[in-house]
Amino acid sequence: MISILSLPSITIAEASLPVPSGQPVHLSDVLLDNNPGELWLRFRFIAPKIGATVGRIGYDVASNDMEHLCQTLAVAYVAQHDLDPALVVISLSDRPIQFGDAAPDATQFFEAYRLEQSRCIWEGL
């Protein structure tokens, strides 16, 4: 069973968050997940322009956006809430998806980072 708690101090963003690619990215939710046996802080974003087809934003570009979101949003959030997560997971999805639901038609990108001295260090998943 997954133990998840939504934190109320970040709400779904009305405006697009700035990222290096310039694509529209909106915060969907922030979850604390203790199910892996340690705290994983999950930041879930909607990025409707991601995908593998021509004209879509691929993983190579979106990975820079995920690192930027970790550094600019997750680091501040962790400090504000005095958290000590083992991992910060940044995910982008081209559409809203309930956490844990299968969505084979959706495009989703994930990256994991450990925080060290207020820096996001890529861990990979």
mmCIF file of N, CA and C in Angstrom:
data_model
loop_
_atom_site.group_PDB
_atom_site.id
_atom_site.type_symbol
_atom_site.label_atom_id
_atom_site.label_comp_id
_atom_site.label_asym_id
_atom_site.label_seq_id
_atom_site.Cartn_x
_atom_site.Cartn_y
_atom_site.Cartn_z
ATOM 1 N N MET A 1 0.842 -1.191 0.000
ATOM 2 C CA MET A 1 0.000 0.000 0.000
ATOM 3 C C MET A 1 0.882 1.248 0.000
ATOM 4 N N ILE A 2 0.539 2.185 -0.815
ATOM 5 C CA ILE A 2 1.300 3.424 -0.911
ATOM 6 C C ILE A 2 0.752 4.403 0.118
ATOM 7 N N SER A 3 1.665 4.971 0.897
ATOM 8 C CA SER A 3 1.288 5.981 1.877
ATOM 9 C C SER A 3 1.671 7.346 1.327
ATOM 10 N N ILE A 4 0.671 8.121 0.934
ATOM 11 C CA ILE A 4 0.927 9.407 0.292
ATOM 12 C C ILE A 4 0.148 10.487 1.013
ATOM 13 N N LEU A 5 0.798 11.623 1.206
ATOM 14 C CA LEU A 5 0.156 12.786 1.803
ATOM 15 C C LEU A 5 0.348 13.970 0.880
ATOM 16 N N SER A 6 -0.732 14.611 0.504
ATOM 17 C CA SER A 6 -0.625 15.833 -0.300
ATOM 18 C C SER A 6 -0.343 16.991 0.630
ATOM 19 N N LEU A 7 0.573 17.850 0.237
ATOM 20 C CA LEU A 7 0.878 19.034 1.026
ATOM 21 C C LEU A 7 0.095 20.210 0.477
ATOM 22 N N PRO A 8 -0.631 20.928 1.321
ATOM 23 C CA PRO A 8 -1.538 21.962 0.832
ATOM 24 C C PRO A 8 -0.890 23.285 0.461
ATOM 25 N N SER A 9 0.352 23.537 0.814
ATOM 26 C CA SER A 9 0.873 24.885 0.611
ATOM 27 C C SER A 9 1.273 25.183 -0.830
ATOM 28 N N ILE A 10 1.384 24.183 -1.677
ATOM 29 C CA ILE A 10 1.530 24.441 -3.114
ATOM 30 C C ILE A 10 0.248 23.927 -3.753
ATOM 31 N N THR A 11 -0.419 24.779 -4.466
ATOM 32 C CA THR A 11 -1.665 24.393 -5.119
ATOM 33 C C THR A 11 -1.438 24.316 -6.620
ATOM 34 N N ILE A 12 -2.403 23.771 -7.308
ATOM 35 C CA ILE A 12 -2.291 23.670 -8.759
ATOM 36 C C ILE A 12 -2.087 25.064 -9.338
ATOM 37 N N ALA A 13 -1.063 25.194 -10.131
ATOM 38 C CA ALA A 13 -0.685 26.502 -10.675
ATOM 39 C C ALA A 13 -1.632 26.912 -11.792
ATOM 40 N N GLU A 14 -2.062 28.137 -11.735
ATOM 41 C CA GLU A 14 -2.871 28.701 -12.812
ATOM 42 C C GLU A 14 -1.978 29.108 -13.982
ATOM 43 N N ALA A 15 -0.841 29.698 -13.671
ATOM 44 C CA ALA A 15 0.072 30.197 -14.697
ATOM 45 C C ALA A 15 1.147 29.167 -14.973
ATOM 46 N N SER A 16 1.674 29.222 -16.172
ATOM 47 C CA SER A 16 2.759 28.334 -16.560
ATOM 48 C C SER A 16 4.027 28.701 -15.795
ATOM 49 N N LEU A 17 4.755 27.681 -15.361
ATOM 50 C CA LEU A 17 6.022 27.904 -14.674
ATOM 51 C C LEU A 17 7.128 28.081 -15.710
ATOM 52 N N PRO A 18 8.058 28.994 -15.479
ATOM 53 C CA PRO A 18 9.132 29.189 -16.456
ATOM 54 C C PRO A 18 10.120 28.017 -16.434
ATOM 55 N N VAL A 19 10.415 27.490 -17.608
ATOM 56 C CA VAL A 19 11.402 26.419 -17.761
ATOM 57 C C VAL A 19 12.287 26.756 -18.964
ATOM 58 N N PRO A 20 13.502 26.174 -19.033
ATOM 59 C CA PRO A 20 14.433 26.516 -20.118
ATOM 60 C C PRO A 20 13.874 26.335 -21.527
ATOM 61 N N SER A 21 13.038 25.320 -21.746
ATOM 62 C CA SER A 21 12.513 25.080 -23.096
ATOM 63 C C SER A 21 11.444 26.095 -23.490
ATOM 64 N N GLY A 22 10.845 26.759 -22.530
ATOM 65 C CA GLY A 22 9.764 27.688 -22.808
ATOM 66 C C GLY A 22 8.403 27.021 -22.945
ATOM 67 N N GLN A 23 8.354 25.694 -22.810
ATOM 68 C CA GLN A 23 7.077 25.003 -22.924
ATOM 69 C C GLN A 23 6.174 25.346 -21.732
ATOM 70 N N PRO A 24 4.861 25.238 -21.895
ATOM 71 C CA PRO A 24 3.972 25.473 -20.759
ATOM 72 C C PRO A 24 4.039 24.284 -19.790
ATOM 73 N N VAL A 25 4.302 24.573 -18.527
ATOM 74 C CA VAL A 25 4.388 23.549 -17.490
ATOM 75 C C VAL A 25 3.593 24.048 -16.287
ATOM 76 N N HIS A 26 2.693 23.201 -15.781
ATOM 77 C CA HIS A 26 1.841 23.552 -14.650
ATOM 78 C C HIS A 26 1.991 22.505 -13.557
ATOM 79 N N LEU A 27 2.102 22.946 -12.324
ATOM 80 C CA LEU A 27 2.188 22.023 -11.195
ATOM 81 C C LEU A 27 0.840 21.345 -10.999
ATOM 82 N N SER A 28 0.856 20.026 -10.943
ATOM 83 C CA SER A 28 -0.357 19.257 -10.701
ATOM 84 C C SER A 28 -0.515 18.989 -9.212
ATOM 85 N N ASP A 29 0.520 18.408 -8.578
ATOM 86 C CA ASP A 29 0.471 18.181 -7.140
ATOM 87 C C ASP A 29 1.846 17.847 -6.585
ATOM 88 N N VAL A 30 1.924 17.875 -5.266
ATOM 89 C CA VAL A 30 3.141 17.521 -4.535
ATOM 90 C C VAL A 30 2.744 16.418 -3.563
ATOM 91 N N LEU A 31 3.483 15.320 -3.587
ATOM 92 C CA LEU A 31 3.156 14.173 -2.742
ATOM 93 C C LEU A 31 4.358 13.756 -1.909
ATOM 94 N N LEU A 32 4.086 13.346 -0.683
ATOM 95 C CA LEU A 32 5.103 12.692 0.135
ATOM 96 C C LEU A 32 4.818 11.200 0.071
ATOM 97 N N ASP A 33 5.805 10.421 -0.304
ATOM 98 C CA ASP A 33 5.629 8.984 -0.483
ATOM 99 C C ASP A 33 6.642 8.260 0.386
ATOM 100 N N ASN A 34 6.144 7.554 1.399
ATOM 101 C CA ASN A 34 7.016 6.762 2.279
ATOM 102 C C ASN A 34 7.035 5.297 1.893
ATOM 103 N N ASN A 35 6.331 4.934 0.833
ATOM 104 C CA ASN A 35 6.217 3.540 0.446
ATOM 105 C C ASN A 35 7.539 2.875 0.082
ATOM 106 N N PRO A 36 8.502 3.570 -0.491
ATOM 107 C CA PRO A 36 9.762 2.874 -0.773
ATOM 108 C C PRO A 36 10.588 2.590 0.488
ATOM 109 N N GLY A 37 10.061 2.939 1.686
ATOM 110 C CA GLY A 37 10.792 2.719 2.927
ATOM 111 C C GLY A 37 11.594 3.936 3.350
ATOM 112 N N GLU A 38 11.491 4.995 2.577
ATOM 113 C CA GLU A 38 12.143 6.270 2.877
ATOM 114 C C GLU A 38 11.303 7.353 2.214
ATOM 115 N N LEU A 39 11.513 8.588 2.612
ATOM 116 C CA LEU A 39 10.689 9.667 2.079
ATOM 117 C C LEU A 39 11.119 10.051 0.668
ATOM 118 N N TRP A 40 10.189 9.935 -0.253
ATOM 119 C CA TRP A 40 10.354 10.456 -1.606
ATOM 120 C C TRP A 40 9.364 11.599 -1.748
ATOM 121 N N LEU A 41 9.852 12.740 -2.176
ATOM 122 C CA LEU A 41 9.014 13.906 -2.411
ATOM 123 C C LEU A 41 8.765 13.995 -3.907
ATOM 124 N N ARG A 42 7.506 13.892 -4.293
ATOM 125 C CA ARG A 42 7.143 13.847 -5.715
ATOM 126 C C ARG A 42 6.471 15.144 -6.135
ATOM 127 N N PHE A 43 7.042 15.778 -7.152
ATOM 128 C CA PHE A 43 6.459 16.960 -7.764
ATOM 129 C C PHE A 43 5.951 16.529 -9.134
ATOM 130 N N ARG A 44 4.647 16.627 -9.333
ATOM 131 C CA ARG A 44 4.024 16.168 -10.567
ATOM 132 C C ARG A 44 3.544 17.373 -11.367
ATOM 133 N N PHE A 45 3.960 17.439 -12.632
ATOM 134 C CA PHE A 45 3.663 18.569 -13.498
ATOM 135 C C PHE A 45 2.942 18.098 -14.754
ATOM 136 N N ILE A 46 2.101 18.983 -15.292
ATOM 137 C CA ILE A 46 1.477 18.759 -16.589
ATOM 138 C C ILE A 46 2.261 19.594 -17.600
ATOM 139 N N ALA A 47 2.728 18.929 -18.654
ATOM 140 C CA ALA A 47 3.478 19.571 -19.743
ATOM 141 C C ALA A 47 2.883 19.050 -21.050
ATOM 142 N N PRO A 48 1.810 19.674 -21.550
ATOM 143 C CA PRO A 48 1.050 19.111 -22.669
ATOM 144 C C PRO A 48 1.802 19.006 -23.989
ATOM 145 N N LYS A 49 2.969 19.626 -24.103
ATOM 146 C CA LYS A 49 3.703 19.571 -25.376
ATOM 147 C C LYS A 49 4.765 18.478 -25.434
ATOM 148 N N ILE A 50 4.910 17.671 -24.367
ATOM 149 C CA ILE A 50 5.920 16.613 -24.426
ATOM 150 C C ILE A 50 5.423 15.448 -25.266
ATOM 151 N N GLY A 51 6.365 14.714 -25.834
ATOM 152 C CA GLY A 51 6.021 13.541 -26.626
ATOM 153 C C GLY A 51 7.171 13.130 -27.517
ATOM 154 N N ALA A 52 6.996 12.021 -28.211
ATOM 155 C CA ALA A 52 8.059 11.466 -29.048
ATOM 156 C C ALA A 52 7.864 11.749 -30.531
ATOM 157 N N THR A 53 6.750 12.347 -30.901
ATOM 158 C CA THR A 53 6.506 12.597 -32.320
ATOM 159 C C THR A 53 7.083 13.948 -32.740
ATOM 160 N N VAL A 54 7.199 14.128 -34.044
ATOM 161 C CA VAL A 54 7.746 15.374 -34.605
ATOM 162 C C VAL A 54 6.931 16.562 -34.120
ATOM 163 N N GLY A 55 7.627 17.595 -33.678
ATOM 164 C CA GLY A 55 6.977 18.802 -33.203
ATOM 165 C C GLY A 55 6.682 18.809 -31.716
ATOM 166 N N ARG A 56 6.894 17.675 -31.050
ATOM 167 C CA ARG A 56 6.679 17.578 -29.610
ATOM 168 C C ARG A 56 8.022 17.789 -28.906
ATOM 169 N N ILE A 57 7.989 18.071 -27.622
ATOM 170 C CA ILE A 57 9.218 18.247 -26.832
ATOM 171 C C ILE A 57 9.618 16.894 -26.276
ATOM 172 N N GLY A 58 10.791 16.424 -26.700
ATOM 173 C CA GLY A 58 11.278 15.110 -26.316
ATOM 174 C C GLY A 58 11.987 15.122 -24.969
ATOM 175 N N TYR A 59 12.342 13.920 -24.546
ATOM 176 C CA TYR A 59 12.998 13.758 -23.248
ATOM 177 C C TYR A 59 14.292 14.565 -23.164
ATOM 178 N N ASP A 60 15.064 14.626 -24.242
ATOM 179 C CA ASP A 60 16.356 15.323 -24.214
ATOM 180 C C ASP A 60 16.198 16.787 -23.805
ATOM 181 N N VAL A 61 15.150 17.434 -24.248
ATOM 182 C CA VAL A 61 14.882 18.836 -23.883
ATOM 183 C C VAL A 61 14.168 18.897 -22.534
ATOM 184 N N ALA A 62 13.186 18.028 -22.326
ATOM 185 C CA ALA A 62 12.404 18.038 -21.088
ATOM 186 C C ALA A 62 13.254 17.724 -19.861
ATOM 187 N N SER A 63 14.325 16.954 -20.024
ATOM 188 C CA SER A 63 15.181 16.635 -18.864
ATOM 189 C C SER A 63 15.813 17.899 -18.283
ATOM 190 N N ASN A 64 16.148 18.862 -19.130
ATOM 191 C CA ASN A 64 16.669 20.142 -18.630
ATOM 192 C C ASN A 64 15.592 20.900 -17.853
ATOM 193 N N ASP A 65 14.357 20.815 -18.334
ATOM 194 C CA ASP A 65 13.246 21.455 -17.628
ATOM 195 C C ASP A 65 13.039 20.816 -16.251
ATOM 196 N N MET A 66 13.145 19.489 -16.169
ATOM 197 C CA MET A 66 12.949 18.793 -14.894
ATOM 198 C C MET A 66 14.035 19.179 -13.896
ATOM 199 N N GLU A 67 15.278 19.266 -14.356
ATOM 200 C CA GLU A 67 16.351 19.685 -13.458
ATOM 201 C C GLU A 67 16.113 21.114 -12.969
ATOM 202 N N HIS A 68 15.685 21.979 -13.865
ATOM 203 C CA HIS A 68 15.384 23.364 -13.499
ATOM 204 C C HIS A 68 14.258 23.417 -12.455
ATOM 205 N N LEU A 69 13.205 22.637 -12.639
ATOM 206 C CA LEU A 69 12.097 22.608 -11.686
ATOM 207 C C LEU A 69 12.543 22.088 -10.331
ATOM 208 N N CYS A 70 13.428 21.110 -10.326
ATOM 209 C CA CYS A 70 13.963 20.613 -9.064
ATOM 210 C C CYS A 70 14.708 21.730 -8.346
ATOM 211 N N GLN A 71 15.593 22.380 -9.075
ATOM 212 C CA GLN A 71 16.448 23.392 -8.455
ATOM 213 C C GLN A 71 15.663 24.628 -8.011
ATOM 214 N N THR A 72 14.702 25.054 -8.809
ATOM 215 C CA THR A 72 14.015 26.311 -8.498
ATOM 216 C C THR A 72 12.776 26.136 -7.624
ATOM 217 N N LEU A 73 12.116 24.996 -7.692
ATOM 218 C CA LEU A 73 10.894 24.795 -6.932
ATOM 219 C C LEU A 73 11.088 23.820 -5.769
ATOM 220 N N ALA A 74 11.648 22.650 -6.044
ATOM 221 C CA ALA A 74 11.752 21.618 -5.011
ATOM 222 C C ALA A 74 12.692 22.017 -3.875
ATOM 223 N N VAL A 75 13.821 22.606 -4.200
ATOM 224 C CA VAL A 75 14.786 22.988 -3.158
ATOM 225 C C VAL A 75 14.142 23.978 -2.186
ATOM 226 N N ALA A 76 13.441 24.960 -2.703
ATOM 227 C CA ALA A 76 12.777 25.957 -1.849
ATOM 228 C C ALA A 76 11.664 25.312 -1.032
ATOM 229 N N TYR A 77 10.917 24.403 -1.633
ATOM 230 C CA TYR A 77 9.821 23.729 -0.940
ATOM 231 C C TYR A 77 10.351 22.903 0.225
ATOM 232 N N VAL A 78 11.429 22.161 0.000
ATOM 233 C CA VAL A 78 12.039 21.339 1.048
ATOM 234 C C VAL A 78 12.494 22.211 2.210
ATOM 235 N N ALA A 79 13.137 23.323 1.893
ATOM 236 C CA ALA A 79 13.601 24.233 2.943
ATOM 237 C C ALA A 79 12.425 24.841 3.698
ATOM 238 N N GLN A 80 11.402 25.267 2.986
ATOM 239 C CA GLN A 80 10.234 25.899 3.606
ATOM 240 C C GLN A 80 9.529 24.957 4.574
ATOM 241 N N HIS A 81 9.456 23.672 4.230
ATOM 242 C CA HIS A 81 8.726 22.697 5.039
ATOM 243 C C HIS A 81 9.646 21.843 5.916
ATOM 244 N N ASP A 82 10.931 22.183 5.950
ATOM 245 C CA ASP A 82 11.910 21.480 6.783
ATOM 246 C C ASP A 82 11.825 19.966 6.589
ATOM 247 N N LEU A 83 11.893 19.544 5.336
ATOM 248 C CA LEU A 83 11.831 18.130 4.977
ATOM 249 C C LEU A 83 13.231 17.604 4.695
ATOM 250 N N ASP A 84 13.391 16.294 4.788
ATOM 251 C CA ASP A 84 14.663 15.647 4.474
ATOM 252 C C ASP A 84 14.394 14.410 3.614
ATOM 253 N N PRO A 85 14.002 14.631 2.355
ATOM 254 C CA PRO A 85 13.673 13.489 1.506
ATOM 255 C C PRO A 85 14.919 12.739 1.038
ATOM 256 N N ALA A 86 14.786 11.426 0.891
ATOM 257 C CA ALA A 86 15.860 10.625 0.309
ATOM 258 C C ALA A 86 15.973 10.944 -1.176
ATOM 259 N N LEU A 87 14.834 11.161 -1.827
ATOM 260 C CA LEU A 87 14.799 11.500 -3.247
ATOM 261 C C LEU A 87 13.713 12.526 -3.517
ATOM 262 N N VAL A 88 13.965 13.350 -4.507
ATOM 263 C CA VAL A 88 12.958 14.231 -5.082
ATOM 264 C C VAL A 88 12.710 13.709 -6.492
ATOM 265 N N VAL A 89 11.469 13.405 -6.790
ATOM 266 C CA VAL A 89 11.108 12.919 -8.119
ATOM 267 C C VAL A 89 10.316 14.021 -8.818
ATOM 268 N N ILE A 90 10.790 14.385 -9.991
ATOM 269 C CA ILE A 90 10.108 15.360 -10.834
ATOM 270 C C ILE A 90 9.511 14.587 -12.000
ATOM 271 N N SER A 91 8.213 14.741 -12.213
ATOM 272 C CA SER A 91 7.583 14.057 -13.352
ATOM 273 C C SER A 91 6.816 15.053 -14.197
ATOM 274 N N LEU A 92 6.864 14.813 -15.493
ATOM 275 C CA LEU A 92 6.102 15.569 -16.473
ATOM 276 C C LEU A 92 5.160 14.602 -17.162
ATOM 277 N N SER A 93 3.924 15.021 -17.349
ATOM 278 C CA SER A 93 2.941 14.220 -18.071
ATOM 279 C C SER A 93 2.233 15.124 -19.072
ATOM 280 N N ASP A 94 1.889 14.569 -20.217
ATOM 281 C CA ASP A 94 1.210 15.389 -21.221
ATOM 282 C C ASP A 94 -0.260 15.623 -20.898
ATOM 283 N N ARG A 95 -0.752 14.941 -19.855
ATOM 284 C CA ARG A 95 -2.153 15.105 -19.438
ATOM 285 C C ARG A 95 -2.281 14.734 -17.960
ATOM 286 N N PRO A 96 -3.343 15.184 -17.308
ATOM 287 C CA PRO A 96 -3.531 14.804 -15.901
ATOM 288 C C PRO A 96 -3.752 13.298 -15.767
ATOM 289 N N ILE A 97 -3.072 12.709 -14.797
ATOM 290 C CA ILE A 97 -3.199 11.278 -14.513
ATOM 291 C C ILE A 97 -3.220 11.127 -12.995
ATOM 292 N N GLN A 98 -4.163 10.356 -12.494
ATOM 293 C CA GLN A 98 -4.211 10.070 -11.065
ATOM 294 C C GLN A 98 -2.961 9.282 -10.677
ATOM 295 N N PHE A 99 -2.318 9.644 -9.565
ATOM 296 C CA PHE A 99 -1.097 8.954 -9.139
ATOM 297 C C PHE A 99 -1.372 7.463 -8.976
ATOM 298 N N GLY A 100 -0.533 6.649 -9.576
ATOM 299 C CA GLY A 100 -0.643 5.206 -9.480
ATOM 300 C C GLY A 100 -1.482 4.559 -10.566
ATOM 301 N N ASP A 101 -2.222 5.351 -11.333
ATOM 302 C CA ASP A 101 -3.044 4.796 -12.405
ATOM 303 C C ASP A 101 -2.201 4.527 -13.649
ATOM 304 N N ALA A 102 -2.524 3.453 -14.355
ATOM 305 C CA ALA A 102 -1.879 3.164 -15.633
ATOM 306 C C ALA A 102 -2.500 4.060 -16.702
ATOM 307 N N ALA A 103 -1.647 4.608 -17.542
ATOM 308 C CA ALA A 103 -2.123 5.456 -18.641
ATOM 309 C C ALA A 103 -1.227 5.218 -19.849
ATOM 310 N N PRO A 104 -1.411 4.088 -20.543
ATOM 311 C CA PRO A 104 -0.506 3.720 -21.632
ATOM 312 C C PRO A 104 -0.468 4.708 -22.793
ATOM 313 N N ASP A 105 -1.513 5.505 -22.978
ATOM 314 C CA ASP A 105 -1.528 6.477 -24.074
ATOM 315 C C ASP A 105 -0.882 7.803 -23.703
ATOM 316 N N ALA A 106 -0.568 7.987 -22.435
ATOM 317 C CA ALA A 106 0.028 9.251 -21.979
ATOM 318 C C ALA A 106 1.540 9.206 -22.146
ATOM 319 N N THR A 107 2.126 10.371 -22.380
ATOM 320 C CA THR A 107 3.575 10.507 -22.356
ATOM 321 C C THR A 107 3.953 11.013 -20.970
ATOM 322 N N GLN A 108 4.901 10.327 -20.340
ATOM 323 C CA GLN A 108 5.367 10.721 -19.016
ATOM 324 C C GLN A 108 6.879 10.621 -18.968
ATOM 325 N N PHE A 109 7.505 11.635 -18.396
ATOM 326 C CA PHE A 109 8.951 11.630 -18.168
ATOM 327 C C PHE A 109 9.178 11.783 -16.670
ATOM 328 N N PHE A 110 10.173 11.050 -16.144
ATOM 329 C CA PHE A 110 10.496 11.081 -14.721
ATOM 330 C C PHE A 110 11.991 11.262 -14.532
ATOM 331 N N GLU A 111 12.357 11.997 -13.508
ATOM 332 C CA GLU A 111 13.752 12.077 -13.075
ATOM 333 C C GLU A 111 13.786 12.108 -11.557
ATOM 334 N N ALA A 112 14.850 11.557 -10.986
ATOM 335 C CA ALA A 112 15.028 11.535 -9.534
ATOM 336 C C ALA A 112 16.319 12.265 -9.178
ATOM 337 N N TYR A 113 16.261 12.981 -8.078
ATOM 338 C CA TYR A 113 17.395 13.772 -7.606
ATOM 339 C C TYR A 113 17.540 13.588 -6.103
ATOM 340 N N ARG A 114 18.752 13.609 -5.623
ATOM 341 C CA ARG A 114 18.982 13.744 -4.188
ATOM 342 C C ARG A 114 19.409 15.178 -3.961
ATOM 343 N N LEU A 115 19.043 15.699 -2.822
ATOM 344 C CA LEU A 115 19.389 17.078 -2.503
ATOM 345 C C LEU A 115 20.646 17.077 -1.643
ATOM 346 N N GLU A 116 21.602 17.867 -2.066
ATOM 347 C CA GLU A 116 22.869 17.979 -1.332
ATOM 348 C C GLU A 116 23.274 19.447 -1.330
ATOM 349 N N GLN A 117 23.309 20.050 -0.152
ATOM 350 C CA GLN A 117 23.682 21.457 0.000
ATOM 351 C C GLN A 117 22.868 22.353 -0.945
ATOM 352 N N SER A 118 21.551 22.153 -0.898
ATOM 353 C CA SER A 118 20.606 22.940 -1.711
ATOM 354 C C SER A 118 20.839 22.812 -3.218
ATOM 355 N N ARG A 119 21.344 21.682 -3.642
ATOM 356 C CA ARG A 119 21.541 21.398 -5.062
ATOM 357 C C ARG A 119 20.852 20.088 -5.408
ATOM 358 N N CYS A 120 20.311 20.008 -6.599
ATOM 359 C CA CYS A 120 19.696 18.772 -7.098
ATOM 360 C C CYS A 120 20.762 17.969 -7.827
ATOM 361 N N ILE A 121 21.032 16.785 -7.332
ATOM 362 C CA ILE A 121 22.009 15.874 -7.916
ATOM 363 C C ILE A 121 21.252 14.740 -8.602
ATOM 364 N N TRP A 122 21.430 14.594 -9.906
ATOM 365 C CA TRP A 122 20.687 13.604 -10.680
ATOM 366 C C TRP A 122 20.999 12.191 -10.199
ATOM 367 N N GLU A 123 19.949 11.416 -9.980
ATOM 368 C CA GLU A 123 20.073 10.011 -9.536
ATOM 369 C C GLU A 123 19.616 9.046 -10.612
ATOM 370 N N GLY A 124 18.762 9.496 -11.490
ATOM 371 C CA GLY A 124 18.213 8.598 -12.498
ATOM 372 C C GLY A 124 17.225 7.618 -11.883
ATOM 373 N N LEU A 125 16.346 7.107 -12.679
ATOM 374 C CA LEU A 125 15.368 6.113 -12.192
ATOM 375 C C LEU A 125 15.476 4.855 -13.012
#
